[in-house]
Amino acid sequence: MVTRRWMLSVAAGLALLMTAAPAPAQDKLKVLATFSILGDFVKNVGGDRIEVATLVGPNSDAHVYAPAPADAKKVADAKVVIVNGLGYEGWMSRLVKASGSKAPVVVASKGVKERKAPGGHGHGGADPHAWQSVANAKVYVANIRDALIAADPAGKAAYEANAAAYLGKLDALDADVKAAVAAIPADRRKIISTHDAFGYFQQAYGVEFIAPQGVSTEAEPSARDVARIITQVKKQKIPAVFLENIADPRLMERIAHESGARIGGKLYSDALTDEKGDAPTYLDMMRHNIKQISTALMS
Ligand SMILES: [Zn+2]
């Protein structure tokens, strides 16, 4: 009897140990995110219960992404697929179909207030860059949390705790961005960026962005668009133009040269950097961008 009781308590102890320890790699929930910023949100919510793969990597442009054969396998392996939506990943539905995946495809931007692309061109007229407002990033995180709980109910408490901790960091970030903008004189809150990726940032924080290229990088800006921007920079005395990590710097260098505006540095719009760069996480990206903007507009 003693032996049997001892055996039972050992078994119970082992079971307890197994639930408390991080899941071995093969038991982790495999989650696929379409691009680096989304992948970072997923990592923060999933913690060590999940394994995240991304399709469009650091410093890469998701607007014009061409999936590789290996991407179909990544999709097929995933138990949950997370996409931005708002017409951002036009190539994704074909890839999901080709992969034969039956995994749920979760739209992380579901519930954000959609911004229409100025001029009405682009896919369905939506501006996809909703993550550039931290309030929207919080919506993404809540959607990702709910999707992970649905796919892995045993991890509910962990996903809720991770999401709550990360949402707290986003609240602090949002307050810091607002404080930084408030310190910039109102008549200097104007910037030129390469493509129209900061419309949600503009709506949320009141810095005006003007771009020669639309909400997608698919179409090159016309000579007329570029000329219009140069005239506008001169007329409105816009202090700084910015490069983007996903765009060719030459267009902006030309606009700066011909308008007399300074190059204010590099902004991260659609992709994070690798670990060694200025923006390996979303929090780093937003803090880098607001610091560059403040420095350029206040000097
Ligand atoms: Zn973009």
Tab-separated table of C-alpha atoms and ligand atoms in Angstrom:
chain	number	residue	atom	x	y	z
A	1	MET	CA	0.000	0.000	0.000
A	2	VAL	CA	2.781	2.388	0.962
A	3	THR	CA	4.541	1.686	-2.319
A	4	ARG	CA	1.364	2.261	-4.281
A	5	ARG	CA	0.657	5.551	-2.522
A	6	TRP	CA	4.244	6.613	-3.091
A	7	MET	CA	3.940	5.768	-6.774
A	8	LEU	CA	0.747	7.808	-7.058
A	9	SER	CA	2.301	10.853	-5.460
A	10	VAL	CA	5.334	10.586	-7.745
A	11	ALA	CA	2.997	10.414	-10.743
A	12	ALA	CA	1.055	13.461	-9.516
A	13	GLY	CA	4.305	15.340	-8.914
A	14	LEU	CA	5.527	14.521	-12.402
A	15	ALA	CA	2.283	15.684	-13.967
A	16	LEU	CA	2.574	18.967	-12.069
A	17	LEU	CA	6.174	19.365	-13.195
A	18	MET	CA	5.203	18.749	-16.802
A	19	THR	CA	2.512	21.402	-16.843
A	20	ALA	CA	4.765	23.960	-15.169
A	21	ALA	CA	7.825	23.432	-17.387
A	22	PRO	CA	7.987	25.139	-20.799
A	23	ALA	CA	6.673	22.924	-23.577
A	24	PRO	CA	9.316	21.018	-25.519
A	25	ALA	CA	9.887	22.413	-29.024
A	26	GLN	CA	7.804	19.763	-30.778
A	27	ASP	CA	4.794	20.484	-28.536
A	28	LYS	CA	4.826	24.236	-29.053
A	29	LEU	CA	1.942	25.819	-30.940
A	30	LYS	CA	3.247	26.715	-34.399
A	31	VAL	CA	2.088	30.195	-35.373
A	32	LEU	CA	2.794	31.954	-38.649
A	33	ALA	CA	2.780	35.751	-38.992
A	34	THR	CA	3.006	37.378	-42.416
A	35	PHE	CA	5.563	40.086	-41.532
A	36	SER	CA	8.077	41.088	-38.868
A	37	ILE	CA	5.975	43.588	-36.866
A	38	LEU	CA	3.121	41.094	-36.551
A	39	GLY	CA	5.638	38.372	-35.635
A	40	ASP	CA	6.866	40.547	-32.758
A	41	PHE	CA	3.309	41.000	-31.411
A	42	VAL	CA	2.751	37.232	-31.633
A	43	LYS	CA	6.014	36.504	-29.772
A	44	ASN	CA	5.064	38.874	-26.972
A	45	VAL	CA	1.654	37.271	-26.474
A	46	GLY	CA	2.668	33.654	-27.095
A	47	GLY	CA	5.851	33.623	-25.030
A	48	ASP	CA	7.449	30.203	-24.724
A	49	ARG	CA	4.274	28.231	-25.438
A	50	ILE	CA	4.549	28.994	-29.149
A	51	GLU	CA	6.998	28.901	-32.027
A	52	VAL	CA	6.678	31.862	-34.433
A	53	ALA	CA	7.598	31.855	-38.100
A	54	THR	CA	7.321	34.934	-40.324
A	55	LEU	CA	7.172	35.226	-44.108
A	56	VAL	CA	8.383	38.763	-44.899
A	57	GLY	CA	11.562	39.297	-42.882
A	58	PRO	CA	13.331	42.342	-41.401
A	59	ASN	CA	13.869	45.378	-43.671
A	60	SER	CA	11.691	43.785	-46.356
A	61	ASP	CA	8.658	45.131	-48.190
A	62	ALA	CA	5.436	43.140	-47.759
A	63	HIS	CA	3.537	45.174	-50.380
A	64	VAL	CA	5.502	43.622	-53.221
A	65	TYR	CA	6.467	40.308	-51.614
A	66	ALA	CA	6.780	37.271	-53.877
A	67	PRO	CA	6.338	34.077	-51.816
A	68	ALA	CA	9.029	31.406	-52.189
A	69	PRO	CA	8.243	27.658	-52.378
A	70	ALA	CA	9.483	27.274	-48.761
A	71	ASP	CA	6.745	29.684	-47.646
A	72	ALA	CA	4.003	27.222	-48.611
A	73	LYS	CA	5.577	24.725	-46.198
A	74	LYS	CA	5.689	27.346	-43.423
A	75	VAL	CA	1.964	27.954	-43.945
A	76	ALA	CA	1.207	24.228	-44.076
A	77	ASP	CA	3.093	23.655	-40.779
A	78	ALA	CA	1.254	26.407	-38.902
A	79	LYS	CA	-1.679	25.740	-36.578
A	80	VAL	CA	-2.633	29.425	-36.650
A	81	VAL	CA	-1.957	31.971	-39.404
A	82	ILE	CA	-1.989	35.674	-38.476
A	83	VAL	CA	-2.324	38.336	-41.179
A	84	ASN	CA	-2.600	42.131	-41.068
A	85	GLY	CA	-5.552	42.407	-43.449
A	86	LEU	CA	-6.747	45.769	-44.886
A	87	GLY	CA	-5.432	44.633	-48.285
A	88	TYR	CA	-1.804	44.530	-47.098
A	89	GLU	CA	-0.882	40.963	-48.064
A	90	GLY	CA	-2.478	40.664	-51.501
A	91	TRP	CA	-0.395	37.551	-52.196
A	92	MET	CA	-1.500	35.674	-49.067
A	93	SER	CA	-4.821	34.045	-49.982
A	94	ARG	CA	-3.256	32.295	-52.976
A	95	LEU	CA	-0.370	31.084	-50.810
A	96	VAL	CA	-2.744	29.700	-48.150
A	97	LYS	CA	-4.700	27.895	-50.854
A	98	ALA	CA	-1.524	26.469	-52.430
A	99	SER	CA	-0.295	25.229	-49.048
A	100	GLY	CA	-3.438	23.153	-48.454
A	101	SER	CA	-3.576	24.613	-44.920
A	102	LYS	CA	-6.742	24.246	-42.878
A	103	ALA	CA	-5.409	26.494	-40.094
A	104	PRO	CA	-7.546	29.468	-39.091
A	105	VAL	CA	-6.428	32.714	-40.751
A	106	VAL	CA	-6.776	35.487	-38.179
A	107	VAL	CA	-6.979	39.145	-39.257
A	108	ALA	CA	-5.039	41.033	-36.575
A	109	SER	CA	-6.411	44.448	-37.572
A	110	LYS	CA	-10.054	43.362	-37.123
A	111	GLY	CA	-11.908	46.101	-35.259
A	112	VAL	CA	-9.567	49.023	-35.984
A	113	LYS	CA	-11.091	52.107	-37.539
A	114	GLU	CA	-10.049	51.820	-41.166
A	115	ARG	CA	-8.320	54.762	-42.852
A	116	LYS	CA	-9.102	55.236	-46.519
A	117	ALA	CA	-6.159	55.680	-48.847
A	118	PRO	CA	-6.068	59.289	-50.070
A	119	GLY	CA	-7.067	59.535	-53.737
A	120	GLY	CA	-8.968	56.282	-53.450
A	121	HIS	CA	-6.418	54.134	-55.290
A	122	GLY	CA	-4.795	50.998	-53.899
A	123	HIS	CA	-6.420	47.714	-52.934
A	124	GLY	CA	-10.002	48.381	-51.946
A	125	GLY	CA	-8.978	51.887	-50.952
A	126	ALA	CA	-7.822	50.879	-47.454
A	127	ASP	CA	-4.605	52.084	-45.857
A	128	PRO	CA	-3.092	48.915	-44.341
A	129	HIS	CA	-0.537	50.553	-41.972
A	130	ALA	CA	-2.847	50.527	-38.931
A	131	TRP	CA	-0.030	49.438	-36.555
A	132	GLN	CA	1.481	52.941	-36.790
A	133	SER	CA	-1.035	54.013	-34.135
A	134	VAL	CA	-0.278	52.388	-30.776
A	135	ALA	CA	-3.997	52.297	-29.942
A	136	ASN	CA	-4.436	50.075	-32.998
A	137	ALA	CA	-1.471	47.909	-31.974
A	138	LYS	CA	-3.433	47.173	-28.795
A	139	VAL	CA	-6.340	45.924	-30.918
A	140	TYR	CA	-3.904	43.655	-32.798
A	141	VAL	CA	-2.579	42.258	-29.511
A	142	ALA	CA	-6.078	41.534	-28.182
A	143	ASN	CA	-6.994	39.733	-31.426
A	144	ILE	CA	-3.783	37.691	-31.309
A	145	ARG	CA	-4.413	36.780	-27.651
A	146	ASP	CA	-7.925	35.561	-28.464
A	147	ALA	CA	-6.675	33.580	-31.490
A	148	LEU	CA	-3.977	31.826	-29.451
A	149	ILE	CA	-6.469	30.960	-26.694
A	150	ALA	CA	-8.852	29.527	-29.294
A	151	ALA	CA	-6.077	27.366	-30.766
A	152	ASP	CA	-4.535	26.356	-27.424
A	153	PRO	CA	-7.091	26.693	-24.583
A	154	ALA	CA	-4.659	25.147	-22.069
A	155	GLY	CA	-2.493	28.260	-22.452
A	156	LYS	CA	-5.304	30.723	-21.676
A	157	ALA	CA	-3.839	32.009	-18.410
A	158	ALA	CA	-0.360	32.406	-19.903
A	159	TYR	CA	-1.615	34.225	-23.014
A	160	GLU	CA	-3.780	36.540	-20.907
A	161	ALA	CA	-0.903	37.372	-18.569
A	162	ASN	CA	1.557	37.952	-21.433
A	163	ALA	CA	-0.933	40.122	-23.313
A	164	ALA	CA	-1.741	42.189	-20.214
A	165	ALA	CA	1.954	42.824	-19.538
A	166	TYR	CA	2.586	43.817	-23.150
A	167	LEU	CA	-0.532	46.019	-23.331
A	168	GLY	CA	0.866	47.879	-20.319
A	169	LYS	CA	4.080	48.557	-22.249
A	170	LEU	CA	2.036	49.788	-25.209
A	171	ASP	CA	0.139	52.207	-22.958
A	172	ALA	CA	3.443	53.635	-21.735
A	173	LEU	CA	4.694	53.889	-25.317
A	174	ASP	CA	1.533	55.691	-26.449
A	175	ALA	CA	1.896	58.251	-23.650
A	176	ASP	CA	5.568	58.821	-24.534
A	177	VAL	CA	4.805	59.381	-28.233
A	178	LYS	CA	2.059	61.879	-27.334
A	179	ALA	CA	4.389	63.736	-24.945
A	180	ALA	CA	7.147	63.881	-27.567
A	181	VAL	CA	4.783	65.314	-30.196
A	182	ALA	CA	3.416	67.860	-27.696
A	183	ALA	CA	6.954	69.196	-27.247
A	184	ILE	CA	7.332	69.938	-30.981
A	185	PRO	CA	6.083	73.438	-31.992
A	186	ALA	CA	2.723	72.924	-33.745
A	187	ASP	CA	3.751	74.669	-36.965
A	188	ARG	CA	6.751	72.347	-37.375
A	189	ARG	CA	4.844	69.041	-37.154
A	190	LYS	CA	5.260	68.242	-40.868
A	191	ILE	CA	7.326	65.520	-42.494
A	192	ILE	CA	8.006	63.991	-45.889
A	193	SER	CA	8.243	60.197	-46.000
A	194	THR	CA	8.779	57.954	-49.009
A	195	HIS	CA	5.427	56.168	-49.110
A	196	ASP	CA	2.147	57.006	-47.413
A	197	ALA	CA	2.699	54.678	-44.437
A	198	PHE	CA	2.103	57.082	-41.554
A	199	GLY	CA	-1.541	58.069	-42.044
A	200	TYR	CA	-2.627	56.311	-38.831
A	201	PHE	CA	0.290	57.922	-36.977
A	202	GLN	CA	-0.864	61.299	-38.317
A	203	GLN	CA	-4.452	60.693	-37.171
A	204	ALA	CA	-3.381	59.492	-33.715
A	205	TYR	CA	-0.612	61.981	-32.913
A	206	GLY	CA	-1.104	65.032	-35.127
A	207	VAL	CA	2.125	65.005	-37.122
A	208	GLU	CA	1.410	65.656	-40.798
A	209	PHE	CA	3.052	63.274	-43.287
A	210	ILE	CA	3.328	63.964	-46.998
A	211	ALA	CA	4.613	61.271	-49.374
A	212	PRO	CA	5.332	61.106	-53.095
A	213	GLN	CA	4.331	57.426	-53.127
A	214	GLY	CA	0.890	56.064	-52.164
A	215	VAL	CA	-0.106	53.584	-49.452
A	216	SER	CA	1.450	50.767	-51.471
A	217	THR	CA	4.993	50.659	-52.852
A	218	GLU	CA	3.785	48.816	-55.963
A	219	ALA	CA	3.560	51.926	-58.154
A	220	GLU	CA	6.512	54.285	-58.619
A	221	PRO	CA	5.725	57.960	-57.988
A	222	SER	CA	5.331	59.956	-61.191
A	223	ALA	CA	7.571	62.889	-62.107
A	224	ARG	CA	4.559	65.116	-61.438
A	225	ASP	CA	4.112	63.692	-57.906
A	226	VAL	CA	7.776	64.333	-57.138
A	227	ALA	CA	7.639	67.874	-58.519
A	228	ARG	CA	4.495	68.564	-56.461
A	229	ILE	CA	6.254	67.410	-53.272
A	230	ILE	CA	9.306	69.580	-53.945
A	231	THR	CA	7.086	72.643	-54.442
A	232	GLN	CA	5.159	71.815	-51.266
A	233	VAL	CA	8.324	71.377	-49.180
A	234	LYS	CA	9.602	74.780	-50.315
A	235	LYS	CA	6.278	76.598	-49.920
A	236	GLN	CA	5.403	75.148	-46.501
A	237	LYS	CA	9.033	75.231	-45.294
A	238	ILE	CA	8.859	71.572	-44.255
A	239	PRO	CA	12.007	71.027	-42.183
A	240	ALA	CA	12.854	67.401	-42.870
A	241	VAL	CA	12.455	64.511	-45.249
A	242	PHE	CA	12.890	60.933	-44.066
A	243	LEU	CA	14.222	57.742	-45.584
A	244	GLU	CA	12.557	54.378	-44.953
A	245	ASN	CA	14.217	51.054	-44.310
A	246	ILE	CA	12.155	49.336	-46.999
A	247	ALA	CA	12.639	51.969	-49.714
A	248	ASP	CA	15.381	53.081	-52.094
A	249	PRO	CA	16.926	56.251	-50.550
A	250	ARG	CA	17.626	57.993	-53.883
A	251	LEU	CA	14.187	59.541	-54.375
A	252	MET	CA	14.260	61.180	-50.934
A	253	GLU	CA	17.831	62.346	-51.419
A	254	ARG	CA	16.747	64.048	-54.647
A	255	ILE	CA	13.737	65.696	-52.963
A	256	ALA	CA	15.957	66.930	-50.117
A	257	HIS	CA	18.550	68.243	-52.557
A	258	GLU	CA	16.036	70.059	-54.759
A	259	SER	CA	13.881	71.471	-51.960
A	260	GLY	CA	16.547	72.437	-49.463
A	261	ALA	CA	15.019	70.276	-46.699
A	262	ARG	CA	17.329	68.195	-44.540
A	263	ILE	CA	17.400	64.407	-44.439
A	264	GLY	CA	15.985	63.795	-40.961
A	265	GLY	CA	17.141	60.191	-40.773
A	266	LYS	CA	15.443	56.869	-41.344
A	267	LEU	CA	11.964	55.848	-40.258
A	268	TYR	CA	10.695	52.296	-39.901
A	269	SER	CA	7.247	51.970	-41.404
A	270	ASP	CA	6.491	48.424	-42.552
A	271	ALA	CA	9.298	46.242	-41.219
A	272	LEU	CA	11.538	45.831	-38.195
A	273	THR	CA	15.324	45.563	-38.428
A	274	ASP	CA	17.343	42.514	-37.476
A	275	GLU	CA	18.671	42.151	-33.909
A	276	LYS	CA	21.633	44.479	-34.548
A	277	GLY	CA	19.534	47.313	-36.026
A	278	ASP	CA	17.706	50.268	-34.453
A	279	ALA	CA	14.309	48.586	-34.447
A	280	PRO	CA	14.371	44.862	-33.682
A	281	THR	CA	10.971	45.123	-31.897
A	282	TYR	CA	7.806	47.187	-32.329
A	283	LEU	CA	8.527	49.108	-29.104
A	284	ASP	CA	12.031	49.924	-30.383
A	285	MET	CA	10.645	50.899	-33.783
A	286	MET	CA	8.116	53.401	-32.425
A	287	ARG	CA	10.633	54.858	-29.948
A	288	HIS	CA	13.243	55.199	-32.695
A	289	ASN	CA	10.777	56.893	-35.055
A	290	ILE	CA	9.520	59.458	-32.554
A	291	LYS	CA	13.068	60.270	-31.472
A	292	GLN	CA	14.131	60.854	-35.094
A	293	ILE	CA	11.036	62.976	-35.729
A	294	SER	CA	11.526	65.083	-32.574
A	295	THR	CA	15.210	65.628	-33.272
A	296	ALA	CA	14.610	66.667	-36.875
A	297	LEU	CA	11.639	68.958	-36.199
A	298	MET	CA	12.999	70.664	-33.077
A	299	SER	CA	16.435	71.622	-34.383
B	1	ZN	ZN	3.737	50.300	-46.603
